[in-house]
Amino acid sequence: DPTFGNQGIQLDFNSGTPRFYVGDGSNEFLKFDGSSIDIRTKQAFISGSQITLKSPDFFLGDVTNFISGSGGNLSIQSSGNTTLSGSSVTLATPKFFFGNPTNFISGSEGNIEIFSAGTTTLSGSQVTIETPKFFLGQGETQFVSGSEGNIEISSSMFHLDPKTSTMTMSGSITANYGIIGGFTIGSNTISTTGALVGDSTQPLFLSSSISIM
């Protein structure tokens, strides 16, 4: 077919703007229209000891799987699995984002954020988290936090607040030894200077059958 771009081979002078076409007229062809080259094929094999493709704007792939570059930017997108493998892989950038809107690791302006809608695991023979300020928990009722040399612990039945120097507890307390407000707790006694109260094994004890007026 002598018509340029149809199935066959055409070499056209084209009024001083030479052009050529080799292909099936639709899906597989090599075409030079006088200013640019267009190559289209289902399968291409390019081999050599050195191959250089220089372009400020490129696109390799299809709509859902591609590597593209333009304006100094590089974009890699895959609808399946993407593998970066090597003896040494370095990603150096002041800003990054790995994941999706609900599960991600991101970093920018010297900060790193890790967010997971499910389970997050940090595991190793040694894991060190060093920070002058931390918060572990949820909301204002269940957490362990630390800042300015203080640690605050809060739960539904316990709250230790160093800012107000208070500790609030509800429920029962069991202790075999300790000191509370100047009173020493023993295995079966509570004592302070000049006073001792114990169970029935001690010289002085309190009983529910004794009335104190």
PDB file of C-alpha atoms in Angstrom:
ATOM      1  CA  ASP A   1       0.000   0.000   0.000  1.00  0.00           C
ATOM      2  CA  PRO A   2       1.703   3.239  -1.121  1.00  0.00           C
ATOM      3  CA  THR A   3      -0.294   5.379   1.370  1.00  0.00           C
ATOM      4  CA  PHE A   4       1.980   6.568   4.161  1.00  0.00           C
ATOM      5  CA  GLY A   5       1.163   4.830   7.449  1.00  0.00           C
ATOM      6  CA  ASN A   6      -0.670   1.900   5.942  1.00  0.00           C
ATOM      7  CA  GLN A   7       0.533  -1.690   5.961  1.00  0.00           C
ATOM      8  CA  GLY A   8       3.780  -2.154   4.061  1.00  0.00           C
ATOM      9  CA  ILE A   9       6.953  -0.160   3.507  1.00  0.00           C
ATOM     10  CA  GLN A  10       6.848   3.471   2.404  1.00  0.00           C
ATOM     11  CA  LEU A  11       9.736   5.802   1.639  1.00  0.00           C
ATOM     12  CA  ASP A  12       8.317   9.236   0.894  1.00  0.00           C
ATOM     13  CA  PHE A  13      10.184  12.361  -0.301  1.00  0.00           C
ATOM     14  CA  ASN A  14       7.205  14.395   0.974  1.00  0.00           C
ATOM     15  CA  SER A  15       8.057  17.679  -0.761  1.00  0.00           C
ATOM     16  CA  GLY A  16      11.546  17.823   0.732  1.00  0.00           C
ATOM     17  CA  THR A  17      10.636  16.477   4.178  1.00  0.00           C
ATOM     18  CA  PRO A  18      11.574  12.801   3.842  1.00  0.00           C
ATOM     19  CA  ARG A  19       9.687  10.217   5.876  1.00  0.00           C
ATOM     20  CA  PHE A  20       9.410   6.451   6.076  1.00  0.00           C
ATOM     21  CA  TYR A  21       7.118   3.782   7.502  1.00  0.00           C
ATOM     22  CA  VAL A  22       7.530   0.034   8.064  1.00  0.00           C
ATOM     23  CA  GLY A  23       4.726  -1.909   9.756  1.00  0.00           C
ATOM     24  CA  ASP A  24       1.280  -3.430   9.755  1.00  0.00           C
ATOM     25  CA  GLY A  25      -0.564  -0.105   9.670  1.00  0.00           C
ATOM     26  CA  SER A  26      -1.920  -0.287  13.220  1.00  0.00           C
ATOM     27  CA  ASN A  27      -0.169  -2.054  16.120  1.00  0.00           C
ATOM     28  CA  GLU A  28       3.435  -2.770  15.142  1.00  0.00           C
ATOM     29  CA  PHE A  29       5.536  -0.331  13.164  1.00  0.00           C
ATOM     30  CA  LEU A  30       8.607   1.880  12.873  1.00  0.00           C
ATOM     31  CA  LYS A  31       7.775   5.368  11.654  1.00  0.00           C
ATOM     32  CA  PHE A  32       9.693   8.572  10.978  1.00  0.00           C
ATOM     33  CA  ASP A  33       7.377  11.434  10.035  1.00  0.00           C
ATOM     34  CA  GLY A  34      10.092  13.946   9.218  1.00  0.00           C
ATOM     35  CA  SER A  35      10.601  15.241  12.755  1.00  0.00           C
ATOM     36  CA  SER A  36      10.282  12.343  15.209  1.00  0.00           C
ATOM     37  CA  ILE A  37      10.552   8.556  15.345  1.00  0.00           C
ATOM     38  CA  ASP A  38       7.693   6.387  16.621  1.00  0.00           C
ATOM     39  CA  ILE A  39       8.290   2.711  17.459  1.00  0.00           C
ATOM     40  CA  ARG A  40       5.368   0.530  18.463  1.00  0.00           C
ATOM     41  CA  THR A  41       5.508  -3.223  19.065  1.00  0.00           C
ATOM     42  CA  LYS A  42       4.227  -5.941  21.385  1.00  0.00           C
ATOM     43  CA  GLN A  43       7.756  -7.147  22.044  1.00  0.00           C
ATOM     44  CA  ALA A  44      11.128  -5.445  21.519  1.00  0.00           C
ATOM     45  CA  PHE A  45      14.636  -6.733  22.176  1.00  0.00           C
ATOM     46  CA  ILE A  46      17.452  -4.190  22.501  1.00  0.00           C
ATOM     47  CA  SER A  47      20.882  -5.479  23.458  1.00  0.00           C
ATOM     48  CA  GLY A  48      24.368  -4.051  23.567  1.00  0.00           C
ATOM     49  CA  SER A  49      27.449  -3.595  25.732  1.00  0.00           C
ATOM     50  CA  GLN A  50      26.340   0.012  26.235  1.00  0.00           C
ATOM     51  CA  ILE A  51      22.879   1.485  25.583  1.00  0.00           C
ATOM     52  CA  THR A  52      22.156   5.150  26.332  1.00  0.00           C
ATOM     53  CA  LEU A  53      18.698   6.712  26.258  1.00  0.00           C
ATOM     54  CA  LYS A  54      18.872  10.440  26.926  1.00  0.00           C
ATOM     55  CA  SER A  55      15.629  12.349  27.361  1.00  0.00           C
ATOM     56  CA  PRO A  56      14.321  15.026  29.772  1.00  0.00           C
ATOM     57  CA  ASP A  57      10.859  13.435  29.470  1.00  0.00           C
ATOM     58  CA  PHE A  58      10.217   9.673  29.246  1.00  0.00           C
ATOM     59  CA  PHE A  59       7.527   7.058  29.939  1.00  0.00           C
ATOM     60  CA  LEU A  60       8.015   3.291  30.150  1.00  0.00           C
ATOM     61  CA  GLY A  61       4.954   1.090  30.739  1.00  0.00           C
ATOM     62  CA  ASP A  62       1.196   1.431  30.568  1.00  0.00           C
ATOM     63  CA  VAL A  63      -1.460   3.373  32.483  1.00  0.00           C
ATOM     64  CA  THR A  64      -1.236   1.244  35.679  1.00  0.00           C
ATOM     65  CA  ASN A  65       2.410   0.076  35.623  1.00  0.00           C
ATOM     66  CA  PHE A  66       5.079   2.543  34.572  1.00  0.00           C
ATOM     67  CA  ILE A  67       8.295   4.426  35.192  1.00  0.00           C
ATOM     68  CA  SER A  68       8.178   8.012  34.004  1.00  0.00           C
ATOM     69  CA  GLY A  69      10.256  11.134  34.319  1.00  0.00           C
ATOM     70  CA  SER A  70       9.783  14.808  33.524  1.00  0.00           C
ATOM     71  CA  GLY A  71      10.727  18.166  34.973  1.00  0.00           C
ATOM     72  CA  GLY A  72      13.404  16.593  37.175  1.00  0.00           C
ATOM     73  CA  ASN A  73      10.855  14.239  38.778  1.00  0.00           C
ATOM     74  CA  LEU A  74      10.719  10.425  38.636  1.00  0.00           C
ATOM     75  CA  SER A  75       7.532   8.404  39.141  1.00  0.00           C
ATOM     76  CA  ILE A  76       7.304   4.615  39.630  1.00  0.00           C
ATOM     77  CA  GLN A  77       3.866   3.018  39.856  1.00  0.00           C
ATOM     78  CA  SER A  78       2.838  -0.616  40.002  1.00  0.00           C
ATOM     79  CA  SER A  79      -0.536  -2.297  40.507  1.00  0.00           C
ATOM     80  CA  GLY A  80       1.254  -5.488  41.617  1.00  0.00           C
ATOM     81  CA  ASN A  81       4.555  -6.227  43.360  1.00  0.00           C
ATOM     82  CA  THR A  82       7.587  -3.934  43.074  1.00  0.00           C
ATOM     83  CA  THR A  83      11.017  -5.231  44.063  1.00  0.00           C
ATOM     84  CA  LEU A  84      14.188  -3.250  44.708  1.00  0.00           C
ATOM     85  CA  SER A  85      17.033  -5.659  45.354  1.00  0.00           C
ATOM     86  CA  GLY A  86      20.786  -5.377  45.644  1.00  0.00           C
ATOM     87  CA  SER A  87      23.779  -5.791  47.930  1.00  0.00           C
ATOM     88  CA  SER A  88      23.298  -2.119  48.810  1.00  0.00           C
ATOM     89  CA  VAL A  89      20.164  -0.046  48.150  1.00  0.00           C
ATOM     90  CA  THR A  90      20.167   3.610  49.252  1.00  0.00           C
ATOM     91  CA  LEU A  91      17.150   5.905  49.194  1.00  0.00           C
ATOM     92  CA  ALA A  92      18.347   9.385  50.152  1.00  0.00           C
ATOM     93  CA  THR A  93      15.635  12.025  50.410  1.00  0.00           C
ATOM     94  CA  PRO A  94      14.602  14.694  52.968  1.00  0.00           C
ATOM     95  CA  LYS A  95      10.943  13.727  52.462  1.00  0.00           C
ATOM     96  CA  PHE A  96       9.404  10.257  51.947  1.00  0.00           C
ATOM     97  CA  PHE A  97       6.128   8.326  52.241  1.00  0.00           C
ATOM     98  CA  PHE A  98       5.715   4.534  52.236  1.00  0.00           C
ATOM     99  CA  GLY A  99       2.219   3.057  52.444  1.00  0.00           C
ATOM    100  CA  ASN A 100      -1.343   4.252  51.995  1.00  0.00           C
ATOM    101  CA  PRO A 101      -3.514   6.795  53.859  1.00  0.00           C
ATOM    102  CA  THR A 102      -4.195   4.385  56.786  1.00  0.00           C
ATOM    103  CA  ASN A 103      -0.900   2.458  57.025  1.00  0.00           C
ATOM    104  CA  PHE A 104       2.329   4.331  56.366  1.00  0.00           C
ATOM    105  CA  ILE A 105       5.814   5.437  57.339  1.00  0.00           C
ATOM    106  CA  SER A 106       6.583   9.013  56.362  1.00  0.00           C
ATOM    107  CA  GLY A 107       9.292  11.554  57.003  1.00  0.00           C
ATOM    108  CA  SER A 108       9.743  15.274  56.396  1.00  0.00           C
ATOM    109  CA  GLU A 109      11.484  18.261  58.014  1.00  0.00           C
ATOM    110  CA  GLY A 110      13.443  15.963  60.343  1.00  0.00           C
ATOM    111  CA  ASN A 111      10.329  14.157  61.609  1.00  0.00           C
ATOM    112  CA  ILE A 112       9.285  10.495  61.137  1.00  0.00           C
ATOM    113  CA  GLU A 113       5.703   9.294  61.508  1.00  0.00           C
ATOM    114  CA  ILE A 114       4.584   5.642  61.730  1.00  0.00           C
ATOM    115  CA  PHE A 115       0.853   4.896  61.569  1.00  0.00           C
ATOM    116  CA  SER A 116      -0.940   1.561  61.423  1.00  0.00           C
ATOM    117  CA  ALA A 117      -4.633   0.694  61.522  1.00  0.00           C
ATOM    118  CA  GLY A 118      -3.728  -2.838  62.623  1.00  0.00           C
ATOM    119  CA  THR A 119      -0.831  -4.411  64.525  1.00  0.00           C
ATOM    120  CA  THR A 120       2.656  -2.860  64.554  1.00  0.00           C
ATOM    121  CA  THR A 121       5.643  -4.947  65.671  1.00  0.00           C
ATOM    122  CA  LEU A 122       9.143  -3.786  66.618  1.00  0.00           C
ATOM    123  CA  SER A 123      11.353  -6.803  67.226  1.00  0.00           C
ATOM    124  CA  GLY A 124      15.047  -7.393  67.628  1.00  0.00           C
ATOM    125  CA  SER A 125      17.799  -8.622  69.954  1.00  0.00           C
ATOM    126  CA  GLN A 126      18.043  -4.994  71.126  1.00  0.00           C
ATOM    127  CA  VAL A 127      15.508  -2.199  70.518  1.00  0.00           C
ATOM    128  CA  THR A 128      16.347   1.259  71.886  1.00  0.00           C
ATOM    129  CA  ILE A 129      13.941   4.203  71.901  1.00  0.00           C
ATOM    130  CA  GLU A 130      15.621   7.355  73.205  1.00  0.00           C
ATOM    131  CA  THR A 131      13.603  10.549  73.511  1.00  0.00           C
ATOM    132  CA  PRO A 132      13.135  13.314  76.134  1.00  0.00           C
ATOM    133  CA  LYS A 133       9.381  13.210  75.490  1.00  0.00           C
ATOM    134  CA  PHE A 134       7.126  10.211  74.790  1.00  0.00           C
ATOM    135  CA  PHE A 135       3.472   9.108  74.859  1.00  0.00           C
ATOM    136  CA  LEU A 136       2.266   5.498  74.793  1.00  0.00           C
ATOM    137  CA  GLY A 137      -1.469   4.878  74.918  1.00  0.00           C
ATOM    138  CA  GLN A 138      -4.762   6.374  73.870  1.00  0.00           C
ATOM    139  CA  GLY A 139      -6.557   9.616  74.632  1.00  0.00           C
ATOM    140  CA  GLU A 140      -6.457  11.022  78.171  1.00  0.00           C
ATOM    141  CA  THR A 141      -7.494   7.923  80.164  1.00  0.00           C
ATOM    142  CA  GLN A 142      -5.096   5.124  79.218  1.00  0.00           C
ATOM    143  CA  PHE A 143      -1.436   6.018  78.690  1.00  0.00           C
ATOM    144  CA  VAL A 144       2.154   6.210  79.895  1.00  0.00           C
ATOM    145  CA  SER A 145       3.852   9.502  79.061  1.00  0.00           C
ATOM    146  CA  GLY A 146       7.052  11.291  79.933  1.00  0.00           C
ATOM    147  CA  SER A 147       8.417  14.817  79.544  1.00  0.00           C
ATOM    148  CA  GLU A 148      10.631  17.291  81.444  1.00  0.00           C
ATOM    149  CA  GLY A 149      11.952  14.475  83.652  1.00  0.00           C
ATOM    150  CA  ASN A 150       8.454  13.382  84.747  1.00  0.00           C
ATOM    151  CA  ILE A 151       6.482  10.205  84.032  1.00  0.00           C
ATOM    152  CA  GLU A 152       2.694  10.100  84.096  1.00  0.00           C
ATOM    153  CA  ILE A 153       0.692   6.864  84.195  1.00  0.00           C
ATOM    154  CA  SER A 154      -3.058   6.702  83.801  1.00  0.00           C
ATOM    155  CA  SER A 155      -5.648   3.940  83.530  1.00  0.00           C
ATOM    156  CA  SER A 156      -9.275   3.377  84.453  1.00  0.00           C
ATOM    157  CA  MET A 157      -8.327   2.626  88.117  1.00  0.00           C
ATOM    158  CA  PHE A 158      -4.964   4.360  88.550  1.00  0.00           C
ATOM    159  CA  HIS A 159      -3.517   7.794  87.834  1.00  0.00           C
ATOM    160  CA  LEU A 160      -0.048   9.017  88.785  1.00  0.00           C
ATOM    161  CA  ASP A 161       0.389  12.732  88.026  1.00  0.00           C
ATOM    162  CA  PRO A 162       3.781  14.239  88.925  1.00  0.00           C
ATOM    163  CA  LYS A 163       2.631  17.721  87.870  1.00  0.00           C
ATOM    164  CA  THR A 164       0.180  17.848  90.784  1.00  0.00           C
ATOM    165  CA  SER A 165       2.136  15.386  93.023  1.00  0.00           C
ATOM    166  CA  THR A 166      -0.947  13.182  93.322  1.00  0.00           C
ATOM    167  CA  MET A 167      -1.739   9.503  92.922  1.00  0.00           C
ATOM    168  CA  THR A 168      -5.362   8.392  92.578  1.00  0.00           C
ATOM    169  CA  MET A 169      -6.353   4.736  92.942  1.00  0.00           C
ATOM    170  CA  SER A 170      -9.601   2.798  93.172  1.00  0.00           C
ATOM    171  CA  GLY A 171     -10.104  -0.827  94.169  1.00  0.00           C
ATOM    172  CA  SER A 172      -8.126  -2.922  96.629  1.00  0.00           C
ATOM    173  CA  ILE A 173      -4.435  -2.507  97.555  1.00  0.00           C
ATOM    174  CA  THR A 174      -2.289  -5.434  98.722  1.00  0.00           C
ATOM    175  CA  ALA A 175       1.149  -4.852 100.273  1.00  0.00           C
ATOM    176  CA  ASN A 176       3.404  -6.973 102.520  1.00  0.00           C
ATOM    177  CA  TYR A 177       6.061  -4.335 103.104  1.00  0.00           C
ATOM    178  CA  GLY A 178       6.470  -0.589 102.635  1.00  0.00           C
ATOM    179  CA  ILE A 179       6.030   2.851 104.185  1.00  0.00           C
ATOM    180  CA  ILE A 180       2.929   5.006 103.807  1.00  0.00           C
ATOM    181  CA  GLY A 181       2.810   8.451 105.445  1.00  0.00           C
ATOM    182  CA  GLY A 182       5.307   7.460 108.163  1.00  0.00           C
ATOM    183  CA  PHE A 183       3.617   4.123 108.896  1.00  0.00           C
ATOM    184  CA  THR A 184       5.687   1.024 108.244  1.00  0.00           C
ATOM    185  CA  ILE A 185       3.876  -1.958 106.731  1.00  0.00           C
ATOM    186  CA  GLY A 186       5.122  -5.348 107.953  1.00  0.00           C
ATOM    187  CA  SER A 187       3.988  -8.840 107.121  1.00  0.00           C
ATOM    188  CA  ASN A 188       1.245  -8.632 109.806  1.00  0.00           C
ATOM    189  CA  THR A 189       1.656  -5.170 111.421  1.00  0.00           C
ATOM    190  CA  ILE A 190       1.304  -1.450 110.762  1.00  0.00           C
ATOM    191  CA  SER A 191       3.514   0.652 113.034  1.00  0.00           C
ATOM    192  CA  THR A 192       4.944   4.101 113.624  1.00  0.00           C
ATOM    193  CA  THR A 193       6.838   5.721 116.484  1.00  0.00           C
ATOM    194  CA  GLY A 194       5.012   4.845 119.701  1.00  0.00           C
ATOM    195  CA  ALA A 195       2.265   2.799 118.102  1.00  0.00           C
ATOM    196  CA  LEU A 196       1.867  -0.668 116.615  1.00  0.00           C
ATOM    197  CA  VAL A 197      -1.233  -2.414 115.323  1.00  0.00           C
ATOM    198  CA  GLY A 198      -1.168  -6.036 114.228  1.00  0.00           C
ATOM    199  CA  ASP A 199      -3.240  -9.158 113.788  1.00  0.00           C
ATOM    200  CA  SER A 200      -4.137 -11.667 116.503  1.00  0.00           C
ATOM    201  CA  THR A 201      -0.558 -12.935 116.676  1.00  0.00           C
ATOM    202  CA  GLN A 202       0.605  -9.579 118.068  1.00  0.00           C
ATOM    203  CA  PRO A 203       0.316  -8.240 121.659  1.00  0.00           C
ATOM    204  CA  LEU A 204      -1.963  -5.441 120.440  1.00  0.00           C
ATOM    205  CA  PHE A 205      -4.488  -6.048 117.760  1.00  0.00           C
ATOM    206  CA  LEU A 206      -7.891  -4.844 116.577  1.00  0.00           C
ATOM    207  CA  SER A 207     -10.845  -7.202 116.329  1.00  0.00           C
ATOM    208  CA  SER A 208     -14.373  -6.776 115.002  1.00  0.00           C
ATOM    209  CA  SER A 209     -15.604  -7.952 118.411  1.00  0.00           C
ATOM    210  CA  ILE A 210     -13.917  -5.046 120.241  1.00  0.00           C
ATOM    211  CA  SER A 211     -15.818  -1.773 120.610  1.00  0.00           C
ATOM    212  CA  ILE A 212     -13.853   1.433 121.014  1.00  0.00           C
ATOM    213  CA  MET A 213     -15.761   4.277 122.716  1.00  0.00           C
TER     214      MET A 213
END
